[in-house]
mmCIF file of C-alpha atoms in Angstrom:
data_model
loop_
_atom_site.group_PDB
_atom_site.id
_atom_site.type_symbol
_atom_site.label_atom_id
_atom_site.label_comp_id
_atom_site.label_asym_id
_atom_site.label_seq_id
_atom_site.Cartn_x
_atom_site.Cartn_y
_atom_site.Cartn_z
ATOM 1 C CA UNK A 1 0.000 0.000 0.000
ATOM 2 C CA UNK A 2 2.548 2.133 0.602
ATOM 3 C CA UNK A 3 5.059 1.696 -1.588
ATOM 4 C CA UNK A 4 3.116 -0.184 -4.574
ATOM 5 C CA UNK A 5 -0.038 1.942 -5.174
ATOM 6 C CA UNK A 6 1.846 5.126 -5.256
ATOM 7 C CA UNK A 7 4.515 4.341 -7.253
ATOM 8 C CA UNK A 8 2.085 3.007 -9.463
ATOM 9 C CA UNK A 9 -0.277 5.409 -9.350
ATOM 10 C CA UNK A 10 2.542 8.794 -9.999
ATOM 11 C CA UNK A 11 4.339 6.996 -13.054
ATOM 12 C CA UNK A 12 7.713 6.758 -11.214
ATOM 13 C CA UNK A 13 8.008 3.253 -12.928
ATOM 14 C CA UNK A 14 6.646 1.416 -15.824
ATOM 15 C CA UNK A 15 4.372 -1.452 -15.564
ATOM 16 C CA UNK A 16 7.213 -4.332 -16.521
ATOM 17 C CA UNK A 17 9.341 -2.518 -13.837
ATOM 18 C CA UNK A 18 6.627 -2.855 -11.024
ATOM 19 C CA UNK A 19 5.410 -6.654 -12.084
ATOM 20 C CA UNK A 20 9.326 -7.570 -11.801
ATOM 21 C CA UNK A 21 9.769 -6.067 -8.494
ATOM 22 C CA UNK A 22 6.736 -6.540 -7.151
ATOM 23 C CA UNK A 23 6.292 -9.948 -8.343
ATOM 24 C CA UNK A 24 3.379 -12.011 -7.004
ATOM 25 C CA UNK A 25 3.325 -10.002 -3.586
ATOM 26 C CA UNK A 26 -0.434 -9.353 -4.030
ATOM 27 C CA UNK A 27 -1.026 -13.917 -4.620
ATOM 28 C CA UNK A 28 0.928 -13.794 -0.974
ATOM 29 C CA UNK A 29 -0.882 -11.309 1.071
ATOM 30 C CA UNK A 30 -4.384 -13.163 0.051
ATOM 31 C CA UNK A 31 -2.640 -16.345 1.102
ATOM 32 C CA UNK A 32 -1.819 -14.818 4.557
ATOM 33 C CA UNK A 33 -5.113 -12.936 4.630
ATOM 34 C CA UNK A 34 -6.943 -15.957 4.003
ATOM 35 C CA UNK A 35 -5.122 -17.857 7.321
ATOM 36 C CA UNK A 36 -5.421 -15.018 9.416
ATOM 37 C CA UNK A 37 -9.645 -14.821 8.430
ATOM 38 C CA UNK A 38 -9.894 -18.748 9.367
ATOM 39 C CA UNK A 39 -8.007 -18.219 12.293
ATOM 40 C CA UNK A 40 -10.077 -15.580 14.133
ATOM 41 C CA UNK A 41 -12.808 -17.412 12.819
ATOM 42 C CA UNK A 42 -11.466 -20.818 15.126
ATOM 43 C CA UNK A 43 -11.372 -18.263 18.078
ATOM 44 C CA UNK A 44 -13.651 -19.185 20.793
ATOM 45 C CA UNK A 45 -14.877 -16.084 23.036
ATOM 46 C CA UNK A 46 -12.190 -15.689 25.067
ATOM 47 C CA UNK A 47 -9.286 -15.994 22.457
ATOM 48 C CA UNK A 48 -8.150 -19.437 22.798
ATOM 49 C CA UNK A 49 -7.700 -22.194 19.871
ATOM 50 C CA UNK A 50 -9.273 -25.766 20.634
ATOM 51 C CA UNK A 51 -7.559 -26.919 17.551
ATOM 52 C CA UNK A 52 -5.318 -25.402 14.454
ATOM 53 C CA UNK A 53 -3.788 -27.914 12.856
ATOM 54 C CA UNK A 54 -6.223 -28.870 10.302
ATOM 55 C CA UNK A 55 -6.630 -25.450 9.197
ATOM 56 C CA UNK A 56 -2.803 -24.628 9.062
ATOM 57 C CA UNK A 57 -2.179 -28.225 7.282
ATOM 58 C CA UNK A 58 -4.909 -27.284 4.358
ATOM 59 C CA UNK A 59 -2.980 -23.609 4.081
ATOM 60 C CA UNK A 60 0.567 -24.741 3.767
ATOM 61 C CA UNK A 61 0.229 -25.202 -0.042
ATOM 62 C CA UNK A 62 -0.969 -22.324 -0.802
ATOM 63 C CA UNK A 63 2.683 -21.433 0.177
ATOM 64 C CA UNK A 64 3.972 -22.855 -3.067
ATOM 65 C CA UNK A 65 3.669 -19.108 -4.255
ATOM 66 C CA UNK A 66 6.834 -18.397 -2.749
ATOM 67 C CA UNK A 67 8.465 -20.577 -4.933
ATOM 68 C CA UNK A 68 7.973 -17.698 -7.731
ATOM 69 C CA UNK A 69 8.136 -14.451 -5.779
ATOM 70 C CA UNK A 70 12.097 -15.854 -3.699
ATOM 71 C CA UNK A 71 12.998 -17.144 -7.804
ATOM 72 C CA UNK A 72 11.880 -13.840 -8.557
ATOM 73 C CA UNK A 73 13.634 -11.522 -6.032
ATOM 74 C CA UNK A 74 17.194 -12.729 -7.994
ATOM 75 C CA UNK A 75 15.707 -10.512 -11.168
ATOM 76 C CA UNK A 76 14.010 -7.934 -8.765
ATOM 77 C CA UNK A 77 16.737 -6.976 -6.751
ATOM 78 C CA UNK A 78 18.379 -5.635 -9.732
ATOM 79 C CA UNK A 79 15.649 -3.814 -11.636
ATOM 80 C CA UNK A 80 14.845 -2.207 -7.934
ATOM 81 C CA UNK A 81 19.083 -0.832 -7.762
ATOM 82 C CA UNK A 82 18.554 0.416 -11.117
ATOM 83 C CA UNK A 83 15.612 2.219 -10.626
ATOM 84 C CA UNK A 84 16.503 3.521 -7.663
ATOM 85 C CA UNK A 85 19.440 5.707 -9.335
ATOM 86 C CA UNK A 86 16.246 7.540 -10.836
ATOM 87 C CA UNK A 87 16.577 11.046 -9.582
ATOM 88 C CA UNK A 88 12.545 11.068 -9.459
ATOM 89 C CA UNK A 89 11.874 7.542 -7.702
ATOM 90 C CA UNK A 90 15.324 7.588 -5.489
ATOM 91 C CA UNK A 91 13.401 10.919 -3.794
ATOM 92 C CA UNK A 92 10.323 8.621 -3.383
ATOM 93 C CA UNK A 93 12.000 6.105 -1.536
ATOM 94 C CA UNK A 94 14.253 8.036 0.583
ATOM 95 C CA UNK A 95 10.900 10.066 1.760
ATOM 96 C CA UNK A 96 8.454 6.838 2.353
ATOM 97 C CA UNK A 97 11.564 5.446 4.481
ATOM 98 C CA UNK A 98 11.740 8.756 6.425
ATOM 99 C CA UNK A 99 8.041 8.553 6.985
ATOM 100 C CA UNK A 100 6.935 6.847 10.282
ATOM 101 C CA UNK A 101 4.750 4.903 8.504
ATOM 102 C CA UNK A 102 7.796 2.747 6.943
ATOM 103 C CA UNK A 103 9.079 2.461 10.192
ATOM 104 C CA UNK A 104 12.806 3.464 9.174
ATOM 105 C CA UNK A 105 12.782 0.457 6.866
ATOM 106 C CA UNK A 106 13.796 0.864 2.431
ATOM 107 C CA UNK A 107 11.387 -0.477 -0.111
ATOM 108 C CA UNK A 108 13.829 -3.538 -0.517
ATOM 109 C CA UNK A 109 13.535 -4.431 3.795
ATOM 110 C CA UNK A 110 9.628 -4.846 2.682
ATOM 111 C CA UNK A 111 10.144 -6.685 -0.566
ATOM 112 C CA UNK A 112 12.338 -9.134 1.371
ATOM 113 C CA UNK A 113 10.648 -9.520 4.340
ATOM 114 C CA UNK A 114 8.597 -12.826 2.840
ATOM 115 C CA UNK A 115 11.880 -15.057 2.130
ATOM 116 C CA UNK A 116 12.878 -13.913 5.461
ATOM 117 C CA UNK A 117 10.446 -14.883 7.420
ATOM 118 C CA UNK A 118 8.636 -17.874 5.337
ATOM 119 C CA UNK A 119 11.199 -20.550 7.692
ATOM 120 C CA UNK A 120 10.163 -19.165 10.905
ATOM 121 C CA UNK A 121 6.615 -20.597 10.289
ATOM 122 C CA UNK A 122 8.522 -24.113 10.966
ATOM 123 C CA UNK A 123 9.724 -22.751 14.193
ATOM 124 C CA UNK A 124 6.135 -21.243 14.671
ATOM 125 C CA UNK A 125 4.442 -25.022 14.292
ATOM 126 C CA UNK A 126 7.161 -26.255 16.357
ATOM 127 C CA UNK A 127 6.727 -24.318 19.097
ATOM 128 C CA UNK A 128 2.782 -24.317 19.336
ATOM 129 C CA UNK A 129 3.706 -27.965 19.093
ATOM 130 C CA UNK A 130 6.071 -28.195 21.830
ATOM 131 C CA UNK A 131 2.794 -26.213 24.099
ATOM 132 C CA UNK A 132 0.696 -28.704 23.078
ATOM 133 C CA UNK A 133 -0.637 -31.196 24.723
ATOM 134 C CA UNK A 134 0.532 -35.176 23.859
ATOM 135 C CA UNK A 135 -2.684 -36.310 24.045
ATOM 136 C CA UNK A 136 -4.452 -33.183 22.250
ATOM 137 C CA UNK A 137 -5.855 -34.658 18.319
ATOM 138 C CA UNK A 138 -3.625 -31.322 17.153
ATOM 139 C CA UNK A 139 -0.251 -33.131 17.847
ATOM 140 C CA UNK A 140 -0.121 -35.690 14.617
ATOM 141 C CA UNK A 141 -1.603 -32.767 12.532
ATOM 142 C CA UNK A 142 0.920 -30.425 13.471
ATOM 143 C CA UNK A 143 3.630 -33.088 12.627
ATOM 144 C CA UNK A 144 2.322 -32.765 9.340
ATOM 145 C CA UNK A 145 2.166 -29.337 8.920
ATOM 146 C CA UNK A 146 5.959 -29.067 10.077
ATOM 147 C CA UNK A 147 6.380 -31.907 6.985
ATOM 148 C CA UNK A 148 4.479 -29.876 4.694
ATOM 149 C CA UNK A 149 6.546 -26.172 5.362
ATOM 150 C CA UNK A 150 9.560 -28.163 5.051
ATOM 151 C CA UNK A 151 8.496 -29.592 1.522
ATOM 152 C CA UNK A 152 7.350 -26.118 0.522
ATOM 153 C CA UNK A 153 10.815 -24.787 1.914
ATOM 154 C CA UNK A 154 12.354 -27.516 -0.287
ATOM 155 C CA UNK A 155 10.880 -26.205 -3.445
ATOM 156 C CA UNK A 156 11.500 -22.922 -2.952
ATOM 157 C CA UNK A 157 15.016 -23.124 -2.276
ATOM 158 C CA UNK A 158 15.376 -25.422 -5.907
ATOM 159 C CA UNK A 159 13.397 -22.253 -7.244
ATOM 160 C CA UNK A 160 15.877 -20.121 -6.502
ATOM 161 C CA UNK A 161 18.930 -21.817 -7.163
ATOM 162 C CA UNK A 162 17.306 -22.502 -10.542
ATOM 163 C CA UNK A 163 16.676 -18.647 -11.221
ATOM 164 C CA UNK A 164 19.957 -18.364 -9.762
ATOM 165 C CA UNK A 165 21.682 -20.398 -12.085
ATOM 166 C CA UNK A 166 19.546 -19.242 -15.170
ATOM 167 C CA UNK A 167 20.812 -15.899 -14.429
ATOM 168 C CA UNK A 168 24.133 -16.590 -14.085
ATOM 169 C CA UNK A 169 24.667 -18.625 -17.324
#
């Protein structure tokens, strides 16, 4: 929103320029939005969960779209240091990371944020894991869901090294 729309919106880049740097950000915050709707929904009235792991097992392929944006962010990171020499956009940037609203962080800190942090989901499982009980019908589904982030983790690191290599060549 605050990068994406504007920078769309004043012309500062072209339409290639934003689809390359941008990639499929917009498939991944409908994938997140879409856990974080079932989960409130699971809520009982004081906040607790009775049980996750069926809900976070049936999300965790919808996490195979991080297999394009990381591939991606090989090609982005280099159309985003070009276009950031622009007189015009370079102004753009430096202001939305001044603004509070970025918190101090660049354009790129956002952009990367989703390889960054798509492992600690495994830690995330592990540890609601770890809190649950042995007994609790959660346990064997959480198991799986720890299975199925490292197969999605899998896949997006042979992404990557592919986009890698097909860059390089």
């Amino acid at each position: 929103k605050v990068f994406y729309g504007p920078m769309k919106q004043l012309g500062l880049i072209t339409e290639e320029e934003i689809s390359l740097i941008f990639g499929n950000i917009e498939e991944l915050v409908s994938v997140h939005q879409n856990i974080v709707n079932k989960l409130v929904a699971l809520q009982n009235q004081i906040g607790v969960y009775d049980s996750i792991a069926d809900t976070i097992t049936e999300w965790i392929p919808l996490l195979n779209c991080y297999s394009k944006y990381c591939s991606n962010q090989i090609y982005a990171k280099e159309v985003f240091d070009r276009i950031s020499q622009k007189a015009d956009v370079g102004d753009f940037l430096e202001r939305c990371r001044a603004s509070s609203f970025s918190r101090k962080l660049d354009l790129w800190s956002f952009l990367d944020t989703p390889r960054r942090r798509l492992p600690k989901y495994v830690l995330l499982i592990k540890n609601i894991m770890r809190m649950t009980l042995p007994t609790h019908a959660d346990k064997m589904g959480l198991q799986r869901a720890i299975e199925g982030l490292h197969t999605v983790l899998s896949a997006v690191d042979t992404a990557t090294g592919k986009a890698k290599c097909d860059k390089y060549k």
